[in-house]
mmCIF file of N, CA and C in Angstrom:
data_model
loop_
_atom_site.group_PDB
_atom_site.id
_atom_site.type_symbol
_atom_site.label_atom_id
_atom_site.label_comp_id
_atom_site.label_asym_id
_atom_site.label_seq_id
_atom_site.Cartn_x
_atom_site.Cartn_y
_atom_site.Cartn_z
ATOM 1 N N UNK D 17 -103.834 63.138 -205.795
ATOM 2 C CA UNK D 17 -102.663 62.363 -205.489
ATOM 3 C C UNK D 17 -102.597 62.162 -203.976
ATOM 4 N N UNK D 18 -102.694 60.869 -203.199
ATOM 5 C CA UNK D 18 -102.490 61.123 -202.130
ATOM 6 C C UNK D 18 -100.955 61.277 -201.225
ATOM 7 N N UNK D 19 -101.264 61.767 -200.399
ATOM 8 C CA UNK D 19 -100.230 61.924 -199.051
ATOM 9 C C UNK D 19 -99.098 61.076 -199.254
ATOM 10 N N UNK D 20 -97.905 61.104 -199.183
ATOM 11 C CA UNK D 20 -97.070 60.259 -198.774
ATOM 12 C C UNK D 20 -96.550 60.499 -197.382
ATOM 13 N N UNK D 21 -96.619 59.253 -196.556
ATOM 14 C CA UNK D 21 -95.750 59.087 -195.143
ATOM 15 C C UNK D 21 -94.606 59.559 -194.695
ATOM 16 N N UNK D 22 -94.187 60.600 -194.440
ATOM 17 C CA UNK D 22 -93.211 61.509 -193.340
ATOM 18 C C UNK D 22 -92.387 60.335 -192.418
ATOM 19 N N UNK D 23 -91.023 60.001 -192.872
ATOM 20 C CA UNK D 23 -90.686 58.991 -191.775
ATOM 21 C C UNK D 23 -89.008 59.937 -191.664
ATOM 22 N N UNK D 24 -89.053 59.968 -190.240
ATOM 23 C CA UNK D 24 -88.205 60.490 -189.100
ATOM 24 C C UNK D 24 -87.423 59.496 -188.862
ATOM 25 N N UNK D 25 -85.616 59.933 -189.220
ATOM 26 C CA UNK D 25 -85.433 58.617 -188.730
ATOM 27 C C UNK D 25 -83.846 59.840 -187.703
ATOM 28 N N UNK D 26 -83.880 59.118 -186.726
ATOM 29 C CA UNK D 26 -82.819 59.739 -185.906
ATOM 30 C C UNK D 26 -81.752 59.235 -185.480
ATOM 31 N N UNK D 27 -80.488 59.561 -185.558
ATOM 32 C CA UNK D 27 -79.615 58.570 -185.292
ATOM 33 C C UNK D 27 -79.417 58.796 -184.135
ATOM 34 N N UNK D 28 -79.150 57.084 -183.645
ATOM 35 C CA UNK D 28 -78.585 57.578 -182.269
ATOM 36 C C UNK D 28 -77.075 56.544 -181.866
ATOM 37 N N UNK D 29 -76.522 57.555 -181.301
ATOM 38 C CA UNK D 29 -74.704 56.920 -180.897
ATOM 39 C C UNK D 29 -75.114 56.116 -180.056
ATOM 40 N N UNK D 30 -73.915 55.201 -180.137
ATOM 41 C CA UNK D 30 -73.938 53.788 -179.555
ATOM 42 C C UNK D 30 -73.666 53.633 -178.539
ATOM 43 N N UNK D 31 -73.517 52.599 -177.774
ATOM 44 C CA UNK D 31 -73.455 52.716 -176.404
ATOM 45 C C UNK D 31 -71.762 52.824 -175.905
ATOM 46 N N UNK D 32 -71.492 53.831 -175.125
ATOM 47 C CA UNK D 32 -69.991 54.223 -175.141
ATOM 48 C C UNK D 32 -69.473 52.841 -174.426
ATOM 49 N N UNK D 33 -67.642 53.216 -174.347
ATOM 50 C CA UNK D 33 -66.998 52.691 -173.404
ATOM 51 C C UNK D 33 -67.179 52.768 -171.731
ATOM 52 N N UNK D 34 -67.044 51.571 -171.443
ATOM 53 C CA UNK D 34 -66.988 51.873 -169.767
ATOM 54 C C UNK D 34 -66.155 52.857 -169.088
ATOM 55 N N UNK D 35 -64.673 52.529 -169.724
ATOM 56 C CA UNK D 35 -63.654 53.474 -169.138
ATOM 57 C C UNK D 35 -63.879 54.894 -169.502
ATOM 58 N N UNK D 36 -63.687 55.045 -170.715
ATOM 59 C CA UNK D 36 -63.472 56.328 -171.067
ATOM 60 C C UNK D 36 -64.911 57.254 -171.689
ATOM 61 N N UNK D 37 -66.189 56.523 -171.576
ATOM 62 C CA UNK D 37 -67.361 57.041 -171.763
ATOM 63 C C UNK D 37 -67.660 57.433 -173.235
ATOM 64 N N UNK D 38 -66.820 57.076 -173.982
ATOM 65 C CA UNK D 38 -66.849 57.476 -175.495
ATOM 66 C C UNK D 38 -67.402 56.522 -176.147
ATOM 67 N N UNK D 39 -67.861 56.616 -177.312
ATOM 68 C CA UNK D 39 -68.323 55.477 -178.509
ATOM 69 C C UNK D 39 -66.867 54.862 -179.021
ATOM 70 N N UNK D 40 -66.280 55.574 -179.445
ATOM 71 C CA UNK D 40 -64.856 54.968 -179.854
ATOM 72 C C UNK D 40 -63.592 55.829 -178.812
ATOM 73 N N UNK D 41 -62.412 55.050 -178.753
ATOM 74 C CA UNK D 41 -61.575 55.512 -177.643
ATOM 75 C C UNK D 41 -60.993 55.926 -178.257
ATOM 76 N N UNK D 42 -60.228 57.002 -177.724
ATOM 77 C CA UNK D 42 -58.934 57.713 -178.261
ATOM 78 C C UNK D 42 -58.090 57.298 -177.935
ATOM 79 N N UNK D 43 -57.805 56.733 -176.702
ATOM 80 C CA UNK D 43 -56.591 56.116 -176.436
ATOM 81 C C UNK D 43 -57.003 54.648 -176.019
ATOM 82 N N UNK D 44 -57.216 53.503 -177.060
ATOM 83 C CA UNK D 44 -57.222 52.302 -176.801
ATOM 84 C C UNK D 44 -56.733 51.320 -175.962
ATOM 85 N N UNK D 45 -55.102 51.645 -175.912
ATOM 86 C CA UNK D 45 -54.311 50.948 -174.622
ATOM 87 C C UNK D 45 -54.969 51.500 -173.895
ATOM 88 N N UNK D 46 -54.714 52.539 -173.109
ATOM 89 C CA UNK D 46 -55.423 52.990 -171.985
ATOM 90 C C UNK D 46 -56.651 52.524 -171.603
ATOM 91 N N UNK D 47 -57.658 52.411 -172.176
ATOM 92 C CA UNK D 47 -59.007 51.736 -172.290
ATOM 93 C C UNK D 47 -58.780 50.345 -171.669
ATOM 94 N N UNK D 48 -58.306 49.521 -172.971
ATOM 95 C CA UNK D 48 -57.832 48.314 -172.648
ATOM 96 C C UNK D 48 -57.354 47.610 -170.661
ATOM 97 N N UNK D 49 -56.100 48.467 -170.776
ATOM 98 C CA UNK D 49 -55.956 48.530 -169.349
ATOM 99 C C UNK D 49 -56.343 48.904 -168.711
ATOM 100 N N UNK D 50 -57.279 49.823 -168.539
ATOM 101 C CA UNK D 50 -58.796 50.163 -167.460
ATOM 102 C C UNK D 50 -59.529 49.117 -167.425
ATOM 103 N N UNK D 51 -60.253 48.433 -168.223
ATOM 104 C CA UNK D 51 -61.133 47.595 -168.677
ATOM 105 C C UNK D 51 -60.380 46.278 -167.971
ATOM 106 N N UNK D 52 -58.997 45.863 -168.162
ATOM 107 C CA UNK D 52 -58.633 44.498 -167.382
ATOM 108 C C UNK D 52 -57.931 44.630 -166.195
ATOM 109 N N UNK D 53 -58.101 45.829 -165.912
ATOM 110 C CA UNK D 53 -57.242 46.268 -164.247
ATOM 111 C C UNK D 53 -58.028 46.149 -163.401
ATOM 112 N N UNK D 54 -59.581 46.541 -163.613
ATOM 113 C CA UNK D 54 -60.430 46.975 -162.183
ATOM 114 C C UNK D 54 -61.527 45.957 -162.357
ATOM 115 N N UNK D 55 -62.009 45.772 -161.286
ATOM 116 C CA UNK D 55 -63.107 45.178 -161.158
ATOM 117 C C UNK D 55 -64.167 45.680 -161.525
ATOM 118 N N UNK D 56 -65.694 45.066 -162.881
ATOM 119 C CA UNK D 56 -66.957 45.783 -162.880
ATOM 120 C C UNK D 56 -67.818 44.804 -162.876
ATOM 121 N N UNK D 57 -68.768 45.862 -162.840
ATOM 122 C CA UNK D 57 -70.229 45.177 -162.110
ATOM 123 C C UNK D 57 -71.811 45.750 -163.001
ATOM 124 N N UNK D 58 -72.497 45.218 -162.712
ATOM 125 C CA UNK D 58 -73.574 45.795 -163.368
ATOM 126 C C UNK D 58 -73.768 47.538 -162.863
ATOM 127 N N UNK D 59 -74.081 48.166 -163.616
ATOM 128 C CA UNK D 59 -74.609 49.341 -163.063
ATOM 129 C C UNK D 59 -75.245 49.640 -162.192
ATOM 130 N N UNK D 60 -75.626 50.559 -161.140
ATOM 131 C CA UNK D 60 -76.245 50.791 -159.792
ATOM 132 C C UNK D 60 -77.531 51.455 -160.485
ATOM 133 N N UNK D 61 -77.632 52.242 -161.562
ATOM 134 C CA UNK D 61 -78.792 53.274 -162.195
ATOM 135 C C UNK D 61 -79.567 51.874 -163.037
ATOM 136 N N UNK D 62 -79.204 51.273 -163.611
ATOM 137 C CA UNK D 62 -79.770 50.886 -164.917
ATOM 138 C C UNK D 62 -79.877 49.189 -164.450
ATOM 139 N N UNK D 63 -79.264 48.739 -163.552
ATOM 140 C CA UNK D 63 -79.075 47.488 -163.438
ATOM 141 C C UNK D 63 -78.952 46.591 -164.454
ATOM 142 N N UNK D 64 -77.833 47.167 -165.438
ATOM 143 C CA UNK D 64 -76.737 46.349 -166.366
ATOM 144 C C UNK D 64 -77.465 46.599 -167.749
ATOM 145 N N UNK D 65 -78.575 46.875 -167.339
ATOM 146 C CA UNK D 65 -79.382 46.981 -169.063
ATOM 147 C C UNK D 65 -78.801 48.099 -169.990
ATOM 148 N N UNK D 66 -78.192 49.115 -169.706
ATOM 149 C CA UNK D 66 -77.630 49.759 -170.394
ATOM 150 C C UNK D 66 -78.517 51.101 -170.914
ATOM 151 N N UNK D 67 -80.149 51.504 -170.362
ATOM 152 C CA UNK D 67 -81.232 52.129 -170.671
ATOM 153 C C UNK D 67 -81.386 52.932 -169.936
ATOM 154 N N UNK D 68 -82.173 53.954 -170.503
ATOM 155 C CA UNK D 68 -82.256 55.081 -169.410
ATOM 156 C C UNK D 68 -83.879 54.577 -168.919
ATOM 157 N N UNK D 69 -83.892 55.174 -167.602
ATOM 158 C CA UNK D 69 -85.410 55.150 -167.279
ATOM 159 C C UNK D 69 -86.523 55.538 -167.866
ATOM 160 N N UNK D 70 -87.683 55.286 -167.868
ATOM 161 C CA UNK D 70 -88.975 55.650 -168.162
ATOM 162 C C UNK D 70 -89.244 57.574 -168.667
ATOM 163 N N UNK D 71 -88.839 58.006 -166.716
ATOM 164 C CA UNK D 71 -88.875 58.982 -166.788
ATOM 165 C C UNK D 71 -87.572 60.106 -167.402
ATOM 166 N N UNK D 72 -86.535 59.328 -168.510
ATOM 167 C CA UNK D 72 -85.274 59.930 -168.370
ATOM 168 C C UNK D 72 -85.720 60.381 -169.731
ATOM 169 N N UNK D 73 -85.802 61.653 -170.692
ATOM 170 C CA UNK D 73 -86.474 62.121 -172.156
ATOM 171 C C UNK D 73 -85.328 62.457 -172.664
ATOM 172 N N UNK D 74 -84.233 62.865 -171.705
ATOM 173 C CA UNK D 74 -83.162 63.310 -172.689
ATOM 174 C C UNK D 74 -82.003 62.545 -173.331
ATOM 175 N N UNK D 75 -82.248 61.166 -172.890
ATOM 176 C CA UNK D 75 -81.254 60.072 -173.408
ATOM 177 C C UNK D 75 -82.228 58.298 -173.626
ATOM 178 N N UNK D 76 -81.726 58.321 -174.457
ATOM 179 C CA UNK D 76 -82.083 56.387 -174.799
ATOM 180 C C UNK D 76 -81.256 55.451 -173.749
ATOM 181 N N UNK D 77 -79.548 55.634 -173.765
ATOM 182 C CA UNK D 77 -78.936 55.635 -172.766
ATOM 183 C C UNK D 77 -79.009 55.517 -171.326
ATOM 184 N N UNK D 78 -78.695 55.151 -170.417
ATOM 185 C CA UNK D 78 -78.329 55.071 -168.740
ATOM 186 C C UNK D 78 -77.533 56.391 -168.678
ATOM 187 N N UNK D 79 -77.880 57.137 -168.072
ATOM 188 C CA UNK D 79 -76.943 58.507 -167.466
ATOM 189 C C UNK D 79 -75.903 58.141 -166.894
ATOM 190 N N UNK D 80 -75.702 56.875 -165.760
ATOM 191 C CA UNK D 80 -74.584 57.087 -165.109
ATOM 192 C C UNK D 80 -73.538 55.964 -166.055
ATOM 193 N N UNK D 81 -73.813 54.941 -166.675
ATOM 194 C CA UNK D 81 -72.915 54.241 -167.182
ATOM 195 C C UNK D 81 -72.959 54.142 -169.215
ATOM 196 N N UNK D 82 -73.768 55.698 -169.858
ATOM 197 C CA UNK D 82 -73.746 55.457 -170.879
ATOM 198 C C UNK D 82 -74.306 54.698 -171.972
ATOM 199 N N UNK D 83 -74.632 53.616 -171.747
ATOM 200 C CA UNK D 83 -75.244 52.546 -171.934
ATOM 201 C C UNK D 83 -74.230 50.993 -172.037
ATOM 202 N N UNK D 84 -73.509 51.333 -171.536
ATOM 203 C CA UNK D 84 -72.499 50.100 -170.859
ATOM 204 C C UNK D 84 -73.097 49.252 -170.399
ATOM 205 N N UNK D 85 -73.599 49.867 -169.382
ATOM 206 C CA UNK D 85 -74.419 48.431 -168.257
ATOM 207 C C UNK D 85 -73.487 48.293 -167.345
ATOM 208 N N UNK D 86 -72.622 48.944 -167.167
ATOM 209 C CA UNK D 86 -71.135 48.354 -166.429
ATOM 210 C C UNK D 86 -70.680 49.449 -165.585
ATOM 211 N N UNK D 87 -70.556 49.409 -164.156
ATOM 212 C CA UNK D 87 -69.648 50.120 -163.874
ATOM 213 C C UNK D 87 -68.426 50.125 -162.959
ATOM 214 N N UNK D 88 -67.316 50.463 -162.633
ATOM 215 C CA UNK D 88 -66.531 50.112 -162.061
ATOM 216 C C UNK D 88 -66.729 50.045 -160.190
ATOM 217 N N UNK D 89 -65.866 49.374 -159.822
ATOM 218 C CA UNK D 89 -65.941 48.913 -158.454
ATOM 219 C C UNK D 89 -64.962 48.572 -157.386
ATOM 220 N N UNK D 90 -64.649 48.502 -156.604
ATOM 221 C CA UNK D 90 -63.793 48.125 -155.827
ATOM 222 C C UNK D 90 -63.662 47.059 -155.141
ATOM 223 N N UNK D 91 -62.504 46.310 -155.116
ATOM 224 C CA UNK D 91 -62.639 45.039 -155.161
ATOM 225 C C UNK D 91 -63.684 44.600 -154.070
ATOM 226 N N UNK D 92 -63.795 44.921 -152.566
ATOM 227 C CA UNK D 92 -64.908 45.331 -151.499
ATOM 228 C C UNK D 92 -65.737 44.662 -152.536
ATOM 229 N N UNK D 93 -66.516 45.770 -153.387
ATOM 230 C CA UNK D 93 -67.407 45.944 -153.482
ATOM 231 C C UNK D 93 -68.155 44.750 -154.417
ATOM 232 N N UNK D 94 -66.831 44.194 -155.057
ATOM 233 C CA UNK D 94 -67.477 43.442 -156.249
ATOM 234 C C UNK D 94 -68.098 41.832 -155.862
ATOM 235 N N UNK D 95 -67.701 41.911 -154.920
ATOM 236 C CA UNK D 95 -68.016 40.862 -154.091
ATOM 237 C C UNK D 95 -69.499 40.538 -153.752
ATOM 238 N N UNK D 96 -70.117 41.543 -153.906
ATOM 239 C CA UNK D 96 -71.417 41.554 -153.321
ATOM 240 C C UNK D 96 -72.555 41.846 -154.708
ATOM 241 N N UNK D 97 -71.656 42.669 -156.093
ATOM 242 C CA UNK D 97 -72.126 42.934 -157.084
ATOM 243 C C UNK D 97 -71.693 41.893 -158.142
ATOM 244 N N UNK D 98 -73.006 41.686 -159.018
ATOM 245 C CA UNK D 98 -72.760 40.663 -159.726
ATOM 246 C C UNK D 98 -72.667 41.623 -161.562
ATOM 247 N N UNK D 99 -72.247 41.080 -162.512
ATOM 248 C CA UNK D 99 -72.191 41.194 -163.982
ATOM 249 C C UNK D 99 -73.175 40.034 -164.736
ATOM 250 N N UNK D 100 -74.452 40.636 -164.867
ATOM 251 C CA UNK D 100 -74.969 39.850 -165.655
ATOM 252 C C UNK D 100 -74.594 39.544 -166.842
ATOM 253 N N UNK D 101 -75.171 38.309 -168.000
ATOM 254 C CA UNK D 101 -74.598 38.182 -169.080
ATOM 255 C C UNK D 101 -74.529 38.982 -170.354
ATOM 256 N N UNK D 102 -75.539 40.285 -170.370
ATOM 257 C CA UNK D 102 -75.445 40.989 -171.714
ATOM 258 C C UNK D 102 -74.474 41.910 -170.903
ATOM 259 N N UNK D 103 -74.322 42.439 -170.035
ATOM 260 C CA UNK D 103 -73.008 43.451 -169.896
ATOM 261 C C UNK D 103 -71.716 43.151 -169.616
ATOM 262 N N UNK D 104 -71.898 41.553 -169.654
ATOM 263 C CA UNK D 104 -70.477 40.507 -169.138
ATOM 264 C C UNK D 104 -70.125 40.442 -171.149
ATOM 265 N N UNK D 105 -71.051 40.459 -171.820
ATOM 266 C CA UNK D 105 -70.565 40.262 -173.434
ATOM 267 C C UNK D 105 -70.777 41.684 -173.792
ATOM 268 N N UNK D 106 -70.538 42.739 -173.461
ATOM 269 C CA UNK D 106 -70.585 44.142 -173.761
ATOM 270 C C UNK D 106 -69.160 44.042 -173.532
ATOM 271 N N UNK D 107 -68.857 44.021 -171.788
ATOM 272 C CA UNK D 107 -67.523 43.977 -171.392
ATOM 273 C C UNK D 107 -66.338 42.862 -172.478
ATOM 274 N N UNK D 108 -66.720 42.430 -172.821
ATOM 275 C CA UNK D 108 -65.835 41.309 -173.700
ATOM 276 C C UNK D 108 -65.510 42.020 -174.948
ATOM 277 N N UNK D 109 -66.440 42.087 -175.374
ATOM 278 C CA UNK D 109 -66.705 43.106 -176.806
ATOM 279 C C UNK D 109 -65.916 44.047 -176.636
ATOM 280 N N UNK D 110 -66.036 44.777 -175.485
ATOM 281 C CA UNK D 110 -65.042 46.190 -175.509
ATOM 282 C C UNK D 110 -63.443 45.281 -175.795
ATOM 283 N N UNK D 111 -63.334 44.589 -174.577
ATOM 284 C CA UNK D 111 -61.799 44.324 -174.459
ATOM 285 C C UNK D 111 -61.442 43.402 -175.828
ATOM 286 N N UNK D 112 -62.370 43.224 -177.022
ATOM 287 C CA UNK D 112 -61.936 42.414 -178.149
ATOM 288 C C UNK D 112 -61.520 43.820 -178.826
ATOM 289 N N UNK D 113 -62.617 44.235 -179.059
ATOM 290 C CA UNK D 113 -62.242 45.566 -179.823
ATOM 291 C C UNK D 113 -61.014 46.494 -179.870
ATOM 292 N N UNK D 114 -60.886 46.248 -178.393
ATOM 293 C CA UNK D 114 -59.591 47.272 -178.238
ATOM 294 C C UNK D 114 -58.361 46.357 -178.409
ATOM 295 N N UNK D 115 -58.500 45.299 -177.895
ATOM 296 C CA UNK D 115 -57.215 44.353 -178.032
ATOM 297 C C UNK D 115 -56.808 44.564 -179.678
ATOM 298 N N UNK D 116 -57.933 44.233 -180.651
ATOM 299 C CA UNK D 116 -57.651 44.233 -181.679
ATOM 300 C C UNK D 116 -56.893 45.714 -182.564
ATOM 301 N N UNK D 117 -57.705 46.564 -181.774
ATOM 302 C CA UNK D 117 -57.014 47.655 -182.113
ATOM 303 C C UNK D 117 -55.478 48.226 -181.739
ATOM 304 N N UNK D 118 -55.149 47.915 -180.867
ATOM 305 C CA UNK D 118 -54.081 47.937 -179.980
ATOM 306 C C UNK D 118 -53.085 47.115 -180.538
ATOM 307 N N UNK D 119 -53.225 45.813 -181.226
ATOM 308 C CA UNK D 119 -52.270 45.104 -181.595
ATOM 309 C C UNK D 119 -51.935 45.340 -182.983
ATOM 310 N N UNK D 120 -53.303 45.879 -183.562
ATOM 311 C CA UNK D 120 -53.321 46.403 -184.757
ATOM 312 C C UNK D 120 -51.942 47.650 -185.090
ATOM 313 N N UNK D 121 -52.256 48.768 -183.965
ATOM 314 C CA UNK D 121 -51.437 49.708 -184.272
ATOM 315 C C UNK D 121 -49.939 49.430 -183.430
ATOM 316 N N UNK D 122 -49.658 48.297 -182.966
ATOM 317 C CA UNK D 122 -48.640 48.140 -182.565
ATOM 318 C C UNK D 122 -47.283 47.266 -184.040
ATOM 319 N N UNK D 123 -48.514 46.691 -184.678
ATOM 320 C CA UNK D 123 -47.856 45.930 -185.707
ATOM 321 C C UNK D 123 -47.702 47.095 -186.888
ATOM 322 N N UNK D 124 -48.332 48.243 -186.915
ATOM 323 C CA UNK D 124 -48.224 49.163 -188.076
ATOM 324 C C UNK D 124 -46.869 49.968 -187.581
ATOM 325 N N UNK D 125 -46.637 50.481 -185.771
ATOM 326 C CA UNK D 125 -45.610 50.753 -185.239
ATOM 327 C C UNK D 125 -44.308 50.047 -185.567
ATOM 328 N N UNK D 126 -44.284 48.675 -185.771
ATOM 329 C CA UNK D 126 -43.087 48.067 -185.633
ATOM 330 C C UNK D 126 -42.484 47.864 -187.254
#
């Protein structure tokens, strides 16, 4: 009888929030209003790709922004830093997600 193929499959968590570094937020408003208060920019480690380096074994991920691609900035600063388009639709994505959630539990509140 021959061998059957051994397949490994590993999960891996998704790429967190900018603000709060999590896969899902605990506190959504809060998120939300982080996310449309401050100015962001592509990441300084990963340059927006959201990946860890070559040499990085212990994450799939960017260390400093999670795999966001995004990180926050000061207004100074944003001036000079740009948001490319997959972390400009990461950033969107977050603030849909949460909007939706947020209005969600505001209408279950009322």
């Amino acid at each position: 009888m021959p061998a059957s193929a051994v397949v490994v499959r590993r999960s891996v968590p998704g790429r967190a929030c900018p603000a709060c570094e999590e896969t899902r937020c605990a506190d959504p408003a809060e998120c939300l209003y982080f996310l449309t208060s401050r100015p962001w920019a592509d990441c300084s480690e990963c340059a927006g790709s959201g990946w860890a380096g070559e040499d990085d074994h212990l994450s799939v991920f960017c260390w400093v922004c999670n795999g966001s691609g995004l990180e926050e900035h000061t207004a100074r600063s944003v001036v000079h830093a740009t948001i490319t388009p997959r972390p400009r639709a990461r950033l969107l994505a977050h603030i849909e997600r949460l909007t939706a959630e947020v209005s969600d539990s505001v209408a279950v509140a009322a």
